[in-house]
mmCIF file of C-alpha atoms and ligand atoms in Angstrom:
data_model
loop_
_atom_site.group_PDB
_atom_site.id
_atom_site.type_symbol
_atom_site.label_atom_id
_atom_site.label_comp_id
_atom_site.label_asym_id
_atom_site.label_seq_id
_atom_site.Cartn_x
_atom_site.Cartn_y
_atom_site.Cartn_z
ATOM 1 C CA MET M 1 0.000 0.000 0.000
ATOM 2 C CA SER M 2 1.295 3.487 -0.748
ATOM 3 C CA THR M 3 -0.197 6.940 -0.730
ATOM 4 C CA GLY M 4 0.346 7.028 -4.486
ATOM 5 C CA SER M 5 -0.830 9.820 -6.727
ATOM 6 C CA ALA M 6 -4.174 10.599 -8.282
ATOM 7 C CA GLY M 7 -3.356 8.508 -11.317
ATOM 8 C CA SER M 8 -2.206 5.351 -9.570
ATOM 9 C CA GLY M 9 -5.364 3.582 -8.428
ATOM 10 C CA VAL M 10 -6.567 0.140 -9.283
ATOM 11 C CA GLY M 11 -8.842 -0.518 -12.262
ATOM 12 C CA ARG M 12 -9.035 1.215 -15.630
ATOM 13 C CA GLU M 13 -7.318 4.572 -15.684
ATOM 14 C CA GLY M 14 -8.126 7.472 -17.959
ATOM 15 C CA ALA M 15 -10.969 5.720 -19.771
ATOM 16 C CA ALA M 16 -12.438 9.111 -20.721
ATOM 17 C CA GLY M 17 -9.090 10.558 -21.737
ATOM 18 C CA ALA M 18 -6.140 11.749 -19.668
ATOM 19 C CA GLY M 19 -7.103 14.411 -17.134
ATOM 20 C CA ALA M 20 -10.833 14.038 -17.718
ATOM 21 C CA VAL M 21 -11.518 11.651 -14.846
ATOM 22 C CA PRO M 22 -12.046 13.036 -11.335
ATOM 23 C CA PRO M 23 -10.289 11.426 -8.368
ATOM 24 C CA ARG M 24 -12.463 8.476 -7.352
ATOM 25 C CA VAL M 25 -12.965 7.531 -3.716
ATOM 26 C CA LEU M 26 -14.744 4.470 -2.385
ATOM 27 C CA THR M 27 -16.467 4.174 0.982
ATOM 28 C CA VAL M 28 -17.127 0.724 2.415
ATOM 29 C CA ALA M 29 -19.528 1.436 5.268
ATOM 30 C CA GLY M 30 -23.033 1.315 6.688
ATOM 31 C CA SER M 31 -25.988 3.432 5.595
ATOM 32 C CA ASP M 32 -27.355 6.006 8.082
ATOM 33 C CA SER M 33 -30.971 6.713 7.168
ATOM 34 C CA GLY M 34 -30.729 10.061 8.989
ATOM 35 C CA GLY M 35 -28.022 11.243 6.588
ATOM 36 C CA GLY M 36 -25.515 12.459 9.185
ATOM 37 C CA ALA M 37 -23.018 9.602 9.415
ATOM 38 C CA GLY M 38 -21.994 6.466 7.490
ATOM 39 C CA ILE M 39 -22.254 6.261 3.704
ATOM 40 C CA GLN M 40 -24.281 9.458 3.495
ATOM 41 C CA ALA M 41 -21.686 11.546 5.370
ATOM 42 C CA ASP M 42 -18.918 9.965 3.337
ATOM 43 C CA LEU M 43 -20.436 10.748 -0.068
ATOM 44 C CA LYS M 44 -21.228 14.339 0.926
ATOM 45 C CA THR M 45 -17.660 14.827 2.138
ATOM 46 C CA MET M 46 -16.240 13.376 -1.069
ATOM 47 C CA LEU M 47 -18.385 15.707 -3.181
ATOM 48 C CA ALA M 48 -17.453 18.740 -1.087
ATOM 49 C CA LEU M 49 -13.765 17.948 -1.538
ATOM 50 C CA GLY M 50 -13.943 17.693 -5.313
ATOM 51 C CA THR M 51 -13.893 13.933 -5.775
ATOM 52 C CA HIS M 52 -16.249 11.317 -7.190
ATOM 53 C CA GLY M 53 -17.621 9.253 -4.284
ATOM 54 C CA MET M 54 -18.684 5.619 -4.657
ATOM 55 C CA SER M 55 -20.078 3.180 -2.119
ATOM 56 C CA VAL M 56 -20.032 -0.411 -0.983
ATOM 57 C CA ILE M 57 -22.848 -0.691 1.568
ATOM 58 C CA THR M 58 -22.093 -3.207 4.324
ATOM 59 C CA ALA M 59 -25.195 -2.725 6.466
ATOM 60 C CA VAL M 60 -28.415 -0.766 6.502
ATOM 61 C CA THR M 61 -29.311 1.082 9.697
ATOM 62 C CA ALA M 62 -32.577 2.677 10.752
ATOM 63 C CA GLN M 63 -31.148 5.718 12.473
ATOM 64 C CA ASN M 64 -31.955 9.309 13.404
ATOM 65 C CA SER M 65 -30.793 12.056 15.751
ATOM 66 C CA LEU M 66 -31.885 9.968 18.757
ATOM 67 C CA GLY M 67 -29.954 6.788 18.013
ATOM 68 C CA VAL M 68 -29.909 3.575 16.015
ATOM 69 C CA GLN M 69 -33.279 1.826 15.952
ATOM 70 C CA GLY M 70 -32.166 -1.177 13.877
ATOM 71 C CA ALA M 71 -29.246 -2.574 11.881
ATOM 72 C CA TRP M 72 -29.154 -5.212 9.136
ATOM 73 C CA PRO M 73 -25.775 -6.385 7.804
ATOM 74 C CA LEU M 74 -25.735 -7.322 4.113
ATOM 75 C CA PRO M 75 -24.609 -10.749 2.912
ATOM 76 C CA VAL M 76 -20.854 -11.033 2.280
ATOM 77 C CA GLU M 77 -21.628 -11.884 -1.336
ATOM 78 C CA ALA M 78 -23.443 -8.548 -1.810
ATOM 79 C CA VAL M 79 -20.498 -6.650 -0.347
ATOM 80 C CA ARG M 80 -17.962 -8.461 -2.534
ATOM 81 C CA ALA M 81 -20.085 -7.899 -5.655
ATOM 82 C CA GLN M 82 -20.400 -4.134 -5.017
ATOM 83 C CA TYR M 83 -16.638 -3.860 -4.531
ATOM 84 C CA ARG M 84 -15.821 -5.778 -7.711
ATOM 85 C CA SER M 85 -18.323 -3.740 -9.745
ATOM 86 C CA VAL M 86 -16.685 -0.491 -8.753
ATOM 87 C CA VAL M 87 -13.036 -1.493 -8.791
ATOM 88 C CA ASP M 88 -13.023 -3.603 -11.952
ATOM 89 C CA ASP M 89 -14.670 -0.971 -14.132
ATOM 90 C CA ILE M 90 -14.332 2.497 -12.605
ATOM 91 C CA GLY M 91 -11.204 2.183 -10.480
ATOM 92 C CA VAL M 92 -10.459 3.838 -7.144
ATOM 93 C CA GLN M 93 -7.683 6.130 -5.966
ATOM 94 C CA ALA M 94 -8.482 5.760 -2.258
ATOM 95 C CA VAL M 95 -10.760 3.665 -0.060
ATOM 96 C CA LYS M 96 -12.337 4.419 3.313
ATOM 97 C CA THR M 97 -13.892 1.807 5.593
ATOM 98 C CA GLY M 98 -16.442 2.515 8.331
ATOM 99 C CA MET M 99 -19.132 0.339 9.945
ATOM 100 C CA LEU M 100 -18.441 -3.317 9.100
ATOM 101 C CA ALA M 101 -20.850 -4.908 11.601
ATOM 102 C CA SER M 102 -19.545 -8.498 11.847
ATOM 103 C CA ALA M 103 -16.364 -10.576 11.864
ATOM 104 C CA GLU M 104 -17.431 -12.147 8.595
ATOM 105 C CA LEU M 105 -17.713 -8.750 6.886
ATOM 106 C CA VAL M 106 -14.483 -7.427 8.428
ATOM 107 C CA GLU M 107 -12.597 -10.433 7.077
ATOM 108 C CA ALA M 108 -14.180 -10.244 3.642
ATOM 109 C CA VAL M 109 -13.425 -6.523 3.310
ATOM 110 C CA ALA M 110 -9.866 -6.934 4.619
ATOM 111 C CA GLY M 111 -9.361 -9.706 2.050
ATOM 112 C CA LEU M 112 -10.532 -7.454 -0.779
ATOM 113 C CA LEU M 113 -8.400 -4.524 0.365
ATOM 114 C CA ALA M 114 -5.281 -6.633 0.782
ATOM 115 C CA GLY M 115 -5.162 -6.687 -3.029
ATOM 116 C CA SER M 116 -5.661 -2.912 -3.432
ATOM 117 C CA ARG M 117 -2.927 -0.584 -4.621
ATOM 118 C CA ALA M 118 -4.994 2.411 -3.547
ATOM 119 C CA PRO M 119 -4.428 3.838 -0.047
ATOM 120 C CA VAL M 120 -6.898 2.615 2.571
ATOM 121 C CA VAL M 121 -8.266 4.702 5.453
ATOM 122 C CA VAL M 122 -9.698 2.479 8.204
ATOM 123 C CA ASP M 123 -12.131 4.099 10.647
ATOM 124 C CA PRO M 124 -12.588 1.212 13.102
ATOM 125 C CA VAL M 125 -16.182 2.134 13.966
ATOM 126 C CA GLY M 126 -17.299 0.327 17.121
ATOM 127 C CA VAL M 127 -20.109 2.211 18.808
ATOM 128 C CA SER M 128 -22.286 5.144 17.680
ATOM 129 C CA LYS M 129 -22.349 8.469 19.491
ATOM 130 C CA HIS M 130 -25.520 7.264 21.223
ATOM 131 C CA GLY M 131 -23.828 4.087 22.478
ATOM 132 C CA ASP M 132 -25.374 1.695 19.939
ATOM 133 C CA ALA M 133 -23.067 -1.137 18.885
ATOM 134 C CA LEU M 134 -22.133 -0.978 15.203
ATOM 135 C CA LEU M 135 -19.607 -3.828 15.386
ATOM 136 C CA ALA M 136 -20.063 -7.221 17.035
ATOM 137 C CA ALA M 137 -17.684 -7.826 19.946
ATOM 138 C CA SER M 138 -16.670 -11.041 18.202
ATOM 139 C CA ALA M 139 -15.294 -8.968 15.285
ATOM 140 C CA LEU M 140 -12.658 -7.074 17.299
ATOM 141 C CA ASP M 141 -9.991 -9.665 16.753
ATOM 142 C CA SER M 142 -10.531 -9.594 12.993
ATOM 143 C CA VAL M 143 -10.173 -5.801 13.047
ATOM 144 C CA ARG M 144 -6.860 -6.155 14.913
ATOM 145 C CA THR M 145 -5.342 -8.942 12.847
ATOM 146 C CA LYS M 146 -6.905 -8.576 9.376
ATOM 147 C CA LEU M 147 -8.139 -5.012 8.838
ATOM 148 C CA LEU M 148 -5.580 -2.806 10.612
ATOM 149 C CA PRO M 149 -2.654 -4.456 8.768
ATOM 150 C CA VAL M 150 -4.036 -3.297 5.387
ATOM 151 C CA ALA M 151 -4.593 0.309 6.537
ATOM 152 C CA THR M 152 -2.527 3.172 5.176
ATOM 153 C CA VAL M 153 -4.130 5.331 7.882
ATOM 154 C CA ALA M 154 -6.237 4.115 10.843
ATOM 155 C CA THR M 155 -8.425 6.666 12.649
ATOM 156 C CA PRO M 156 -9.611 5.289 16.012
ATOM 157 C CA ASN M 157 -11.300 7.476 18.603
ATOM 158 C CA LEU M 158 -10.249 7.061 22.221
ATOM 159 C CA ASP M 159 -12.935 4.466 22.990
ATOM 160 C CA GLU M 160 -11.914 2.429 19.948
ATOM 161 C CA VAL M 161 -8.272 2.597 21.055
ATOM 162 C CA THR M 162 -9.322 1.101 24.387
ATOM 163 C CA GLN M 163 -11.476 -1.583 22.729
ATOM 164 C CA LEU M 164 -8.690 -2.598 20.361
ATOM 165 C CA THR M 165 -5.587 -2.256 22.532
ATOM 166 C CA GLY M 166 -6.634 -1.949 26.166
ATOM 167 C CA VAL M 167 -4.873 1.449 26.381
ATOM 168 C CA ARG M 168 -7.065 4.040 28.089
ATOM 169 C CA ALA M 169 -5.914 7.533 27.054
ATOM 170 C CA GLN M 170 -7.060 10.160 29.510
ATOM 171 C CA SER M 171 -4.993 13.107 28.367
ATOM 172 C CA GLU M 172 -2.802 14.171 25.461
ATOM 173 C CA ARG M 173 0.155 12.746 27.355
ATOM 174 C CA ASP M 174 -1.264 9.251 26.713
ATOM 175 C CA PHE M 175 -1.731 9.712 22.945
ATOM 176 C CA ARG M 176 1.766 8.534 21.980
ATOM 177 C CA ARG M 177 1.303 5.298 23.941
ATOM 178 C CA ALA M 178 -2.132 4.829 22.355
ATOM 179 C CA ALA M 179 -0.638 5.364 18.883
ATOM 180 C CA GLU M 180 2.149 2.857 19.473
ATOM 181 C CA ALA M 181 -0.368 0.242 20.607
ATOM 182 C CA VAL M 182 -2.445 0.696 17.429
ATOM 183 C CA LEU M 183 0.612 0.818 15.139
ATOM 184 C CA ALA M 184 1.649 -2.560 16.574
ATOM 185 C CA PHE M 185 -1.234 -4.100 14.591
ATOM 186 C CA GLY M 186 0.296 -2.920 11.326
ATOM 187 C CA PRO M 187 -1.301 0.272 9.915
ATOM 188 C CA GLN M 188 1.278 2.575 8.301
ATOM 189 C CA TRP M 189 -0.102 5.646 10.060
ATOM 190 C CA VAL M 190 -2.544 6.254 12.881
ATOM 191 C CA VAL M 191 -4.623 9.280 13.833
ATOM 192 C CA ILE M 192 -5.547 9.199 17.516
ATOM 193 C CA LYS M 193 -8.694 11.346 17.612
ATOM 194 C CA GLY M 194 -9.114 13.439 20.734
ATOM 195 C CA GLY M 195 -12.705 14.500 20.129
ATOM 196 C CA HIS M 196 -13.923 12.561 23.172
ATOM 197 C CA LEU M 197 -11.317 14.009 25.515
ATOM 198 C CA ALA M 198 -12.867 15.988 28.331
ATOM 199 C CA GLY M 199 -10.790 19.019 29.197
ATOM 200 C CA ASP M 200 -10.743 22.751 29.299
ATOM 201 C CA SER M 201 -7.994 23.445 26.782
ATOM 202 C CA GLY M 202 -10.527 24.762 24.279
ATOM 203 C CA GLU M 203 -8.908 22.623 21.600
ATOM 204 C CA ALA M 204 -9.765 19.390 19.779
ATOM 205 C CA VAL M 205 -6.399 17.651 19.477
ATOM 206 C CA ASP M 206 -5.470 14.658 17.323
ATOM 207 C CA LEU M 207 -2.097 12.942 16.951
ATOM 208 C CA LEU M 208 -0.956 11.668 13.540
ATOM 209 C CA THR M 209 2.109 9.432 13.566
ATOM 210 C CA ASP M 210 3.778 6.577 11.729
ATOM 211 C CA GLY M 211 5.977 5.803 14.728
ATOM 212 C CA SER M 212 8.798 8.101 13.657
ATOM 213 C CA GLN M 213 7.154 11.252 12.290
ATOM 214 C CA GLU M 214 4.666 12.978 14.588
ATOM 215 C CA TYR M 215 2.114 15.704 13.841
ATOM 216 C CA TRP M 216 -0.083 17.255 16.532
ATOM 217 C CA LEU M 217 -3.252 18.575 14.916
ATOM 218 C CA ARG M 218 -4.929 21.281 16.962
ATOM 219 C CA ALA M 219 -8.172 23.080 16.194
ATOM 220 C CA PRO M 220 -10.604 25.173 18.208
ATOM 221 C CA ARG M 221 -13.077 22.948 20.088
ATOM 222 C CA HIS M 222 -16.601 23.990 19.146
ATOM 223 C CA ASP M 223 -19.116 23.819 21.929
ATOM 224 C CA SER M 224 -21.644 22.110 19.682
ATOM 225 C CA ARG M 225 -24.001 19.254 20.386
ATOM 226 C CA HIS M 226 -24.346 18.565 16.660
ATOM 227 C CA THR M 227 -21.392 16.276 16.067
ATOM 228 C CA HIS M 228 -23.112 13.250 14.550
ATOM 229 C CA GLY M 229 -20.779 11.777 11.932
ATOM 230 C CA THR M 230 -17.557 13.610 12.810
ATOM 231 C CA GLY M 231 -15.430 10.448 12.637
ATOM 232 C CA CYS M 232 -16.905 9.338 9.289
ATOM 233 C CA THR M 233 -16.367 12.835 7.919
ATOM 234 C CA LEU M 234 -12.709 13.033 8.993
ATOM 235 C CA ALA M 235 -11.851 9.598 7.562
ATOM 236 C CA SER M 236 -13.622 10.300 4.253
ATOM 237 C CA ALA M 237 -11.918 13.665 3.968
ATOM 238 C CA ILE M 238 -8.533 11.985 4.458
ATOM 239 C CA ALA M 239 -9.399 9.456 1.740
ATOM 240 C CA ALA M 240 -10.520 12.242 -0.628
ATOM 241 C CA GLN M 241 -7.270 14.152 -0.131
ATOM 242 C CA LEU M 242 -5.213 10.983 -0.641
ATOM 243 C CA ALA M 243 -7.130 10.317 -3.863
ATOM 244 C CA LYS M 244 -6.119 13.783 -5.033
ATOM 245 C CA GLY M 245 -2.498 12.745 -4.566
ATOM 246 C CA GLN M 246 -1.661 14.421 -1.264
ATOM 247 C CA PRO M 247 0.918 12.753 1.015
ATOM 248 C CA VAL M 248 -0.543 11.471 4.310
ATOM 249 C CA PRO M 249 0.466 14.403 6.590
ATOM 250 C CA GLN M 250 -0.968 16.993 4.176
ATOM 251 C CA ALA M 251 -4.097 14.901 3.573
ATOM 252 C CA VAL M 252 -4.812 14.567 7.301
ATOM 253 C CA THR M 253 -4.095 18.249 7.980
ATOM 254 C CA ALA M 254 -6.522 19.315 5.226
ATOM 255 C CA ALA M 255 -9.115 16.796 6.452
ATOM 256 C CA LYS M 256 -8.874 18.126 10.010
ATOM 257 C CA GLU M 257 -9.487 21.640 8.691
ATOM 258 C CA TYR M 258 -12.535 20.410 6.762
ATOM 259 C CA VAL M 259 -14.101 18.540 9.721
ATOM 260 C CA THR M 260 -13.471 21.492 12.035
ATOM 261 C CA GLY M 261 -15.372 23.784 9.665
ATOM 262 C CA ALA M 262 -18.161 21.228 9.318
ATOM 263 C CA ILE M 263 -18.527 20.974 13.122
ATOM 264 C CA ALA M 264 -18.538 24.775 13.455
ATOM 265 C CA ALA M 265 -21.467 24.851 10.996
ATOM 266 C CA GLY M 266 -23.291 21.830 12.495
ATOM 267 C CA PHE M 267 -27.028 22.229 12.881
ATOM 268 C CA SER M 268 -30.007 20.921 14.789
ATOM 269 C CA LEU M 269 -32.236 18.290 13.174
ATOM 270 C CA GLY M 270 -34.732 16.107 15.004
ATOM 271 C CA ALA M 271 -34.776 16.095 18.794
ATOM 272 C CA GLY M 272 -31.260 14.777 19.413
ATOM 273 C CA ILE M 273 -27.739 15.093 18.043
ATOM 274 C CA GLY M 274 -27.732 16.895 14.696
ATOM 275 C CA PRO M 275 -25.223 16.504 11.849
ATOM 276 C CA VAL M 276 -22.183 18.506 10.871
ATOM 277 C CA ASP M 277 -22.579 20.642 7.747
ATOM 278 C CA HIS M 278 -20.765 18.899 4.914
ATOM 279 C CA GLY M 279 -21.537 21.773 2.561
ATOM 280 C CA TRP M 280 -19.757 24.472 4.537
ATOM 281 C CA ALA M 281 -16.716 24.504 2.256
ATOM 282 C CA LEU M 282 -18.613 24.661 -1.023
ATOM 283 C CA GLY M 283 -18.519 28.429 -0.950
ATOM 284 C CA ARG M 284 -22.254 28.908 -0.905
ATOM 285 C CA GLY M 285 -22.685 29.043 2.893
ATOM 286 C CA THR M 286 -25.695 26.890 3.749
ATOM 287 C CA GLY M 287 -26.280 28.915 6.913
ATOM 288 C CA TRP M 288 -27.974 26.004 8.665
ATOM 289 C CA GLY M 289 -25.485 26.437 11.510
ATOM 290 C CA THR M 290 -27.798 28.962 13.121
ATOM 291 C CA ASP M 291 -29.823 26.755 15.454
ATOM 292 C CA VAL M 292 -33.080 26.027 13.628
ATOM 293 C CA GLY M 293 -34.460 24.068 16.585
ATOM 294 C CA ALA M 294 -36.041 20.630 16.747
ATOM 295 C CA GLY M 295 -39.386 22.021 15.593
ATOM 296 C CA ALA M 296 -37.984 22.763 12.168
ATOM 297 C CA ALA M 297 -37.850 19.040 11.451
ATOM 298 C CA SER M 298 -41.439 18.333 12.454
ATOM 299 C CA ASP M 299 -43.181 19.804 9.435
ATOM 300 C CA GLU M 300 -42.941 16.530 7.485
ATOM 301 C CA GLY M 301 -44.824 14.685 10.156
HETATM 302 N N1 ATP E 1 -16.461 19.688 19.567
HETATM 303 C C1 ATP E 1 -15.499 19.584 18.652
HETATM 304 N N2 ATP E 1 -14.919 20.691 18.136
HETATM 305 C C2 ATP E 1 -13.950 20.605 17.205
HETATM 306 N N3 ATP E 1 -13.468 19.429 16.743
HETATM 307 C C3 ATP E 1 -14.003 18.286 17.232
HETATM 308 C C4 ATP E 1 -15.047 18.292 18.194
HETATM 309 N N4 ATP E 1 -15.402 16.998 18.470
HETATM 310 C C5 ATP E 1 -14.628 16.227 17.688
HETATM 311 N N5 ATP E 1 -13.760 16.986 16.955
HETATM 312 C C6 ATP E 1 -12.798 16.507 15.957
HETATM 313 O O1 ATP E 1 -13.546 15.726 15.018
HETATM 314 C C7 ATP E 1 -12.759 14.659 14.536
HETATM 315 C C8 ATP E 1 -13.477 13.350 14.842
HETATM 316 O O2 ATP E 1 -13.195 13.037 16.194
HETATM 317 P P1 ATP E 1 -14.131 12.205 17.169
HETATM 318 O O3 ATP E 1 -13.286 11.885 18.345
HETATM 319 O O4 ATP E 1 -15.413 12.925 17.362
HETATM 320 O O5 ATP E 1 -14.369 10.925 16.266
HETATM 321 P P2 ATP E 1 -15.425 9.788 16.432
HETATM 322 O O6 ATP E 1 -15.774 9.609 17.852
HETATM 323 O O7 ATP E 1 -14.902 8.629 15.699
HETATM 324 O O8 ATP E 1 -16.643 10.358 15.675
HETATM 325 P P3 ATP E 1 -18.028 9.618 15.555
HETATM 326 O O9 ATP E 1 -18.582 9.606 16.938
HETATM 327 O O10 ATP E 1 -18.770 10.472 14.605
HETATM 328 O O11 ATP E 1 -17.751 8.238 15.049
HETATM 329 C C9 ATP E 1 -11.404 14.803 15.216
HETATM 330 O O12 ATP E 1 -10.561 15.553 14.383
HETATM 331 C C10 ATP E 1 -11.733 15.573 16.491
HETATM 332 O O13 ATP E 1 -10.636 16.250 17.037
HETATM 333 C C1 MP5 E 2 -23.797 3.748 9.639
HETATM 334 C C2 MP5 E 2 -23.041 4.475 10.695
HETATM 335 N N1 MP5 E 2 -21.683 4.541 10.624
HETATM 336 C C3 MP5 E 2 -20.997 5.209 11.568
HETATM 337 C C4 MP5 E 2 -21.625 5.836 12.613
HETATM 338 C C5 MP5 E 2 -20.814 6.555 13.676
HETATM 339 O O1 MP5 E 2 -21.157 7.914 13.794
HETATM 340 P P1 MP5 E 2 -21.543 8.578 15.210
HETATM 341 O O2 MP5 E 2 -20.550 8.048 16.212
HETATM 342 O O3 MP5 E 2 -21.421 10.038 14.988
HETATM 343 O O4 MP5 E 2 -22.941 8.129 15.561
HETATM 344 C C6 MP5 E 2 -23.043 5.746 12.671
HETATM 345 N N2 MP5 E 2 -23.753 6.314 13.659
HETATM 346 N N3 MP5 E 2 -23.712 5.057 11.700
#
């Protein structure tokens, strides 16, 4: 696996003539019916960052601002077929994985990605913001031993670090130890996401490292409740930047800037946790960030 350049993905290249094909990014993840996380967040992010987004759906969830009401993993055969359809004809310059639901799906996806020349961003999604399980406990070992080794960049949050490695990071001082524990499973780079860190620094701090190079990514912490889908958005933004040919440190730095802007513009939908605004960087200013209130969503019954 290498970060490659925009012209080095798998599949047919330049079918429509050199320079005429946009960078193509594939998300392998679950569908969020509420549109804030999962496949829906990924495709919006990819569009906003000037790439062509494509999807392999691993599971369908019934989900809204209050939580996950149901989840149905797809058959392995359906996941494999979607992947082959996209890769064999269209080609991909970067892949992002999200919700994979079961050990069977984790292993199937890891097997497919082991043959990919495109960089792979693994967001090891375990539990939703509301505490709903999105990955079976029996799949954790497959994530450690099959999926993380094929990752160019892994993006665990602090709870996922604990689930996967046993390391419990309670402050920035613990991030390096957390990163080393994740890197031991084989990803080339890891981003330890500090979004869940309680503290009064006023910053949202992530650590990007490959074990020798280290980048501390700091952004203003927005006091917003509407953070549904932040992890999906960051990982997809990294994949989009990699597909455009950026080296990993630049890709992650640009992705952090994008997710920070999206959180700043997050808005209220439904009665619970609203989404970030994926359109904030499109230059047209959606303006939804002004709190529209739960009532605004009730007009459709
Ligand atoms: N309130 C906030 N203000 C600014 N940045 C934030 C905030 N919360 C999270 N972030 C940033 O958002 C990105 C995603 O981090 P987070 O820890 O929320 O991921 P996650 O828990 O995987 O997300 P999700 O719960 O959506 O799966 C990181 O770059 C993190 O620093
Ligand atoms: C299909 C799917 N994938 C990922 C998440 C994580 O997002 P969050 O932690 O913000 O709920 C989710 N809720 N649903």
